[in-house]
mmCIF file of C-alpha atoms in Angstrom:
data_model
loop_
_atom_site.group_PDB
_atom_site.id
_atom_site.type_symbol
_atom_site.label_atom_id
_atom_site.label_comp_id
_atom_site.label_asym_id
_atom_site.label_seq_id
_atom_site.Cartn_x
_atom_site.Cartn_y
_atom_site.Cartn_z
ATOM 1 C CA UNK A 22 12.496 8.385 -7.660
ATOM 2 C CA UNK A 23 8.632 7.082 -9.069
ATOM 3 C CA UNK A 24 6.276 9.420 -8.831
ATOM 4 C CA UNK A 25 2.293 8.128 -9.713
ATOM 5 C CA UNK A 26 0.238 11.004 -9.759
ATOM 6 C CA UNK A 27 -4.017 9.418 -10.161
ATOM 7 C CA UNK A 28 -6.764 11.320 -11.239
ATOM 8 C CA UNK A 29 -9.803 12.150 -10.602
ATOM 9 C CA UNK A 30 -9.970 12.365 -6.579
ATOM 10 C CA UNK A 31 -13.091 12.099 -6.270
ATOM 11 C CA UNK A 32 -15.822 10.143 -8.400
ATOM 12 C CA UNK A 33 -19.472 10.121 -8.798
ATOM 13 C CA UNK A 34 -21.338 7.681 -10.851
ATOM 14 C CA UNK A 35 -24.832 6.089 -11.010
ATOM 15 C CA UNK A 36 -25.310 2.218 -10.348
ATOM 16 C CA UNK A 37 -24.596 0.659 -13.524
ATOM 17 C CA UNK A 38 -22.693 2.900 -15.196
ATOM 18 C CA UNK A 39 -18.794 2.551 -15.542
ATOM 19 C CA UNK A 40 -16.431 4.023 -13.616
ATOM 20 C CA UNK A 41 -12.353 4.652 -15.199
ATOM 21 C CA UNK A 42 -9.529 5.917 -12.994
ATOM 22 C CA UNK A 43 -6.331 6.748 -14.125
ATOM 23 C CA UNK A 44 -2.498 7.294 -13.562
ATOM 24 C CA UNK A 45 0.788 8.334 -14.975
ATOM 25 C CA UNK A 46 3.794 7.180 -13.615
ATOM 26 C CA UNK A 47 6.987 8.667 -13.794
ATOM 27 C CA UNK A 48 9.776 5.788 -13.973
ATOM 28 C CA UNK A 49 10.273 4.480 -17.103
ATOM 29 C CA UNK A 50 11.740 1.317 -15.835
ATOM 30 C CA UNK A 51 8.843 0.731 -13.585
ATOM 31 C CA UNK A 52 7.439 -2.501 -14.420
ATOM 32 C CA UNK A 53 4.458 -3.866 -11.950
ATOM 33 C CA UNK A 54 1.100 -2.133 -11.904
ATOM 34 C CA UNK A 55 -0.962 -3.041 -8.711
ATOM 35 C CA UNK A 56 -4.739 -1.771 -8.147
ATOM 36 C CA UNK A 57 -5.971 -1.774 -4.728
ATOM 37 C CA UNK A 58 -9.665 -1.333 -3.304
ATOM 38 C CA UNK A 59 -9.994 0.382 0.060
ATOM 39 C CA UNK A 60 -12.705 0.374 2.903
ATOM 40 C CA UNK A 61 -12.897 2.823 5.291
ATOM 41 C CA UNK A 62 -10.743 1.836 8.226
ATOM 42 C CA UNK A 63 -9.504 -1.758 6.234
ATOM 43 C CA UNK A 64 -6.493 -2.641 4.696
ATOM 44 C CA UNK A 65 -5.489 -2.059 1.327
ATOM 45 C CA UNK A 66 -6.486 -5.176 -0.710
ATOM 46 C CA UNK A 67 -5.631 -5.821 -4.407
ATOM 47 C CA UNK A 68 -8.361 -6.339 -6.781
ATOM 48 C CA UNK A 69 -6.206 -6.269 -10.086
ATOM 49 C CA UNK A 70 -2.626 -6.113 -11.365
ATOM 50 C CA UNK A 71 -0.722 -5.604 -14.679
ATOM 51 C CA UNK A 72 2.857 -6.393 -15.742
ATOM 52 C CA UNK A 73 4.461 -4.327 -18.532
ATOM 53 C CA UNK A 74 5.088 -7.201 -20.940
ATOM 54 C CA UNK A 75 0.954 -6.679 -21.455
ATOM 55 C CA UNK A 76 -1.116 -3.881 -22.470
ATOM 56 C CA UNK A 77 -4.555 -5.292 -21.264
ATOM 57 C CA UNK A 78 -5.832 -7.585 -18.504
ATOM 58 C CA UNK A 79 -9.230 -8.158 -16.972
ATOM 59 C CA UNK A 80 -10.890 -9.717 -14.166
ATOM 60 C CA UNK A 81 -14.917 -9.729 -14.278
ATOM 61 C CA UNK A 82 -15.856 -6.685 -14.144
ATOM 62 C CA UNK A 83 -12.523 -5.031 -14.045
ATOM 63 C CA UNK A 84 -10.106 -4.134 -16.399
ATOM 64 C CA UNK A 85 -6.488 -2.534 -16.452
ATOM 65 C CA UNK A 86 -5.032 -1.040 -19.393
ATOM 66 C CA UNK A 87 -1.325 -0.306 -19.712
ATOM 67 C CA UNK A 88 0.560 2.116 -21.946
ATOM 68 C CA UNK A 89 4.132 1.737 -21.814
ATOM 69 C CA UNK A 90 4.677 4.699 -24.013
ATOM 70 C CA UNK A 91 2.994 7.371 -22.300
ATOM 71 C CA UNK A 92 3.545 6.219 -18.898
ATOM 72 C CA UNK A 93 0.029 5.532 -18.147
ATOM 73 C CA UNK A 94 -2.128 3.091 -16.893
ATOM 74 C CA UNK A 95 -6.156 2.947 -16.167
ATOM 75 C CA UNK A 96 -8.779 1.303 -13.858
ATOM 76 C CA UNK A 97 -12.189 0.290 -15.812
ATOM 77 C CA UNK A 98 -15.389 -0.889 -13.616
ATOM 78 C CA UNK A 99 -17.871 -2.007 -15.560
ATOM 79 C CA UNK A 100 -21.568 -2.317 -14.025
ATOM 80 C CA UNK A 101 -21.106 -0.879 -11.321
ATOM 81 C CA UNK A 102 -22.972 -1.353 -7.959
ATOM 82 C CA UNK A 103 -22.953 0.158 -4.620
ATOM 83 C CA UNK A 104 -20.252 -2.323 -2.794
ATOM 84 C CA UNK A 105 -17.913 -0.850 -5.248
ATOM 85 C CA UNK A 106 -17.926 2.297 -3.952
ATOM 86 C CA UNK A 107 -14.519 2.725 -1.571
ATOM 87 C CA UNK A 108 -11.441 4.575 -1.944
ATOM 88 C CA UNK A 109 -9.155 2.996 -4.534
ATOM 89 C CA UNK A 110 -5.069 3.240 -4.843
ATOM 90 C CA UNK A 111 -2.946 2.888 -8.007
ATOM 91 C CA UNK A 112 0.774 2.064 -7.354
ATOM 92 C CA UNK A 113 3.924 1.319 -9.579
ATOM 93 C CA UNK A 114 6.923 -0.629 -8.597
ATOM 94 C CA UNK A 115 10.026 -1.061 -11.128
ATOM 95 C CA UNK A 116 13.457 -0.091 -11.328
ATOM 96 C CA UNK A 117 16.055 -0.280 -9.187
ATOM 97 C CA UNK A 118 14.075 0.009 -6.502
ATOM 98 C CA UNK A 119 12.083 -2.587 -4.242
ATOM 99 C CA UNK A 120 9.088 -1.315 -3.007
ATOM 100 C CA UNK A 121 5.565 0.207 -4.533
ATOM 101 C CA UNK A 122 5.006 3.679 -5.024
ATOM 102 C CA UNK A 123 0.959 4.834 -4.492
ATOM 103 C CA UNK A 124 -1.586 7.406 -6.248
ATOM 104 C CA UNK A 125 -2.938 9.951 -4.151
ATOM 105 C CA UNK A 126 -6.522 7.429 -4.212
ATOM 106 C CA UNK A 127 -9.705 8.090 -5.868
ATOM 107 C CA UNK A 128 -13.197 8.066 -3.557
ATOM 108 C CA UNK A 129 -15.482 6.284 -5.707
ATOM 109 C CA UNK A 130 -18.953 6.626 -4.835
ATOM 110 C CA UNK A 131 -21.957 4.377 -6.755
ATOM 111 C CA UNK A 132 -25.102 6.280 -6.394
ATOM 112 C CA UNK A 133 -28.370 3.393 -5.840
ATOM 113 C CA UNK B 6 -5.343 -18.988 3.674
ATOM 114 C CA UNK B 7 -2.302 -17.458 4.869
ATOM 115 C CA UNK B 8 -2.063 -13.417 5.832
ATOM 116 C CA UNK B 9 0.075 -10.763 7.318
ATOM 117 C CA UNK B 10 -0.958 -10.611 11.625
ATOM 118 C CA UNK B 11 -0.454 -7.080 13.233
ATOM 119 C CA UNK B 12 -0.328 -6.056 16.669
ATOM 120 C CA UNK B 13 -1.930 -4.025 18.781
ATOM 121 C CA UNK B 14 -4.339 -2.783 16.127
ATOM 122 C CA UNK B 15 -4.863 0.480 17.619
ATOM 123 C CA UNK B 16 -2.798 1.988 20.386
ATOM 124 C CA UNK B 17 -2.836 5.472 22.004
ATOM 125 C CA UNK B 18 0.208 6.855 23.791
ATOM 126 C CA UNK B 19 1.051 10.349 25.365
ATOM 127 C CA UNK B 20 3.813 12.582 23.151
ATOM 128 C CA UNK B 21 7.425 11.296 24.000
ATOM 129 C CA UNK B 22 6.644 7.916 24.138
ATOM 130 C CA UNK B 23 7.952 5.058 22.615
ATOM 131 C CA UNK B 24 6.072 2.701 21.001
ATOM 132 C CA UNK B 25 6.559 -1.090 18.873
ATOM 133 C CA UNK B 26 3.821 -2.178 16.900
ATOM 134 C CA UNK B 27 4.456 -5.583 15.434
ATOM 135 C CA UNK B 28 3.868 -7.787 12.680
ATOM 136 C CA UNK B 29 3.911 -11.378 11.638
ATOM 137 C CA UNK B 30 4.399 -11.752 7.990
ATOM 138 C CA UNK B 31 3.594 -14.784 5.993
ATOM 139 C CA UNK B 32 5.936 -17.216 6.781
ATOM 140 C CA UNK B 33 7.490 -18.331 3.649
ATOM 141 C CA UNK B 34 8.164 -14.550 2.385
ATOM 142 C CA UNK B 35 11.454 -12.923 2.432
ATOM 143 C CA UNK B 36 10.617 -9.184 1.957
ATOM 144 C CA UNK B 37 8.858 -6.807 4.612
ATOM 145 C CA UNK B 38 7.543 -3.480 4.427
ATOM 146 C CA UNK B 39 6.031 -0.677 6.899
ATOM 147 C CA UNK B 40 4.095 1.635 5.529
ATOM 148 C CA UNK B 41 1.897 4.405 6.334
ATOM 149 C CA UNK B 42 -1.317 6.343 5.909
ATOM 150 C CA UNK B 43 -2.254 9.382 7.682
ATOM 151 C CA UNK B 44 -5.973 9.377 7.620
ATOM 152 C CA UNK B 45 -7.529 10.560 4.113
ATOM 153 C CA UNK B 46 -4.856 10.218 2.300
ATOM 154 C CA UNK B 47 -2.446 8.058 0.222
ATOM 155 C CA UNK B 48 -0.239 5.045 1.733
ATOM 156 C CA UNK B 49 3.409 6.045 1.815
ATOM 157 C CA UNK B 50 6.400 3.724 1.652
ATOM 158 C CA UNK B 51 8.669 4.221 5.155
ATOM 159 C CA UNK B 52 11.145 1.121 4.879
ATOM 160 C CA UNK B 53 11.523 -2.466 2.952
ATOM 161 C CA UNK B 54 13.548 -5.080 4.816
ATOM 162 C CA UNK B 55 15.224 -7.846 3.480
ATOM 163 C CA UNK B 56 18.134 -10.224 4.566
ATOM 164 C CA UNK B 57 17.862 -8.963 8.065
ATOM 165 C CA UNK B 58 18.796 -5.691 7.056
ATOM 166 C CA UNK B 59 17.153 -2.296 5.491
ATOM 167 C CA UNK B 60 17.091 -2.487 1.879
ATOM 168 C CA UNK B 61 15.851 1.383 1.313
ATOM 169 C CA UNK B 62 14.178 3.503 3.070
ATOM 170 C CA UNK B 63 11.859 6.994 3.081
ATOM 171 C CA UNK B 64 12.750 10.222 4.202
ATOM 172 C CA UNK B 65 10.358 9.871 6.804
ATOM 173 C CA UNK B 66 12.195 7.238 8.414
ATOM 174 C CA UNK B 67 14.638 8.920 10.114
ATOM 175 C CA UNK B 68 16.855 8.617 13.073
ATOM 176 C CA UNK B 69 13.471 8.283 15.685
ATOM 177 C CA UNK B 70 12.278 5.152 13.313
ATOM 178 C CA UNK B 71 13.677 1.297 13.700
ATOM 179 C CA UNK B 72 12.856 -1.805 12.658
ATOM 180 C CA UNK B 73 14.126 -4.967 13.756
ATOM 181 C CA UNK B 74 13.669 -8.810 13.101
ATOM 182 C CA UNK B 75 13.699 -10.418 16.895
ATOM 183 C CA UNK B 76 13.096 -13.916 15.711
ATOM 184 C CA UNK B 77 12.092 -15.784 12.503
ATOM 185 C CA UNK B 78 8.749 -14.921 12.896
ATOM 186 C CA UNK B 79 8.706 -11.514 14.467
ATOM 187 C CA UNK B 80 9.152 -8.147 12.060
ATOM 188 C CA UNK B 81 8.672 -4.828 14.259
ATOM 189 C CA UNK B 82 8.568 -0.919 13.998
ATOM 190 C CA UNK B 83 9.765 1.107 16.712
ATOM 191 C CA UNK B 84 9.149 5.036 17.413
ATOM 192 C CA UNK B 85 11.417 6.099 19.918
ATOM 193 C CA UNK B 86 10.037 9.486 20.944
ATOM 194 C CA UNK B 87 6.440 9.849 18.872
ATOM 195 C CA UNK B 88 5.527 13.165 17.652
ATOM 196 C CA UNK B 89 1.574 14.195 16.893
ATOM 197 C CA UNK B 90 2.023 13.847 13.518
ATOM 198 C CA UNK B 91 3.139 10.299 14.149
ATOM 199 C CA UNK B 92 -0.494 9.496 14.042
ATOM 200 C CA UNK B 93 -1.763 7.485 11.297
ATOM 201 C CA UNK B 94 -2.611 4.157 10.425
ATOM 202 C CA UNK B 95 1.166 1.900 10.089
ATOM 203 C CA UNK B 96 0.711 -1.578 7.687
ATOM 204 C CA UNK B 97 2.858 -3.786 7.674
ATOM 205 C CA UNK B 98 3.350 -5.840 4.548
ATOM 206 C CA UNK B 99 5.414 -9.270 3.255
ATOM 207 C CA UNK B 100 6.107 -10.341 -0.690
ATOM 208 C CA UNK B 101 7.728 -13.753 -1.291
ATOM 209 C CA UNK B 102 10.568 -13.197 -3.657
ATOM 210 C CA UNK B 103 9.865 -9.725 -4.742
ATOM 211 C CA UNK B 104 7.484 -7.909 -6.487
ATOM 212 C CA UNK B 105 9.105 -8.570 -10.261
ATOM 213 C CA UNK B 106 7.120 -11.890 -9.277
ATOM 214 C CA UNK B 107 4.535 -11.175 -6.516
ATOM 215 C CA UNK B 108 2.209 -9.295 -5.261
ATOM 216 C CA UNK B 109 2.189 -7.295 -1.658
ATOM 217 C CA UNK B 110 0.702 -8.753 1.314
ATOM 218 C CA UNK B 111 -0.841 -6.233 3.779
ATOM 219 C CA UNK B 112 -1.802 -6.961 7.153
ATOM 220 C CA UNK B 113 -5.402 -5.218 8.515
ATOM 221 C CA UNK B 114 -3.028 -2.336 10.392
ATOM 222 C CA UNK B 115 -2.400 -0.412 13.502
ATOM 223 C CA UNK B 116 -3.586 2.322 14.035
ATOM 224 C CA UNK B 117 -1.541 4.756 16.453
ATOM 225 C CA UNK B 118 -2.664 7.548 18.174
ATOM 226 C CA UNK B 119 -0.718 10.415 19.599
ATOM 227 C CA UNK B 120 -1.424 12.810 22.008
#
């Protein structure tokens, strides 16, 4: 079955500065790229998403980047500020299979 | 704007016990999922429903785990006999026509405590 392994756990950076997050997935026919943004104690809520038939897509100060090839797939925050800081979740759907797979989550903390 | 209801959104119960937490998914979708998180780490897939029955399921749902769909409305998880690592955090969540097309709805969560 998928596997999404997401890297790095934890993350540092000062207000401002960008912050990139990444995972490799391990389904070739997965398909369906989700990011989610969690608070502590909230739901899961999605804050960008990518489809395989594109390599790029962004959103304001977000961007997703897709390669097909190597079975990866990053998180780019431009400027960022201290509301951004949260715990976020990479997932893959695709395949056979109806349901999303998650990353292990990265704590992102933006520094004032 | 529309979202995915749960209920209670935190309940504590003695070892043994049974427990249903419910959800309400948005009304036009056709797919539901429970999942869970364990607190500090990642949210794990434990069962998609679809067409009133289980589509696929986790290895952590196993025989002490049921879902059921009372009503049109109603989309519940049962724990027959709870364990302490049952604790965690259980979302429930609802897509429209799948997710080649849509995204995952989650609803805000219950949080279960064992003891």
């Amino acid at each position: 079955g998928e596997n999404v392994e997401q890297h790095p756990s934890t993350l540092s950076v000062q207000e401002g500065d960008s912050a990139v997050i990444k995972c490799t997935y391990s389904d070739s026919a997965s398909n369906y790229f989700p990011w989610y943004k969690q608070e502590l104690g909230k739901r899961p809520q999605l804050i960008i998403d990518i489809r395989s038939n594109v390599g790029e897509k962004k959103d304001q100060r977000i961007a997703v980047t897709l390669n097909k090839t190597a079975k990866h797939f990053s998180l780019h925050i431009t400027e960022t500020q201290p509301e951004d800081s949260a715990v976020y979740f990479c997932a893959a759907y695709g395949g056979a299979t109806n349901k999303l797979i998650f990353g292990t989550g990265t704590l992102l903390a933006v520094q004032p | 704007e529309p979202e995915v209801t749960q209920t209670p959104s935190h309940q504590v119960t003695q070892m043994g016990q049974e427990v249903i937490l419910r959800c309400v998914p948005i009304s036009n979708h056709l797919y539901f999922y429970w999942y869970r998180q364990i607190l500090g780490q990642k949210v794990e897939f434990l069962v998609s429903f679809y067409n009133n029955e289980i589509s696929e399921k986790s290895e952590i749902f196993d025989d002490q785990f049921s879902v059921e769909r009372p009503d049109g409305s109603n989309f519940t998880l049962k724990i027959r006999s709870t364990k302490l690592e049952d604790s965690a955090m259980y979302f429930c969540a609802s897509n429209q026509g799948g997710l080649s097309t849509g995204e995952l709805f989650f609803g805000e969560g219950s949080r279960l405590t064992v003891l």
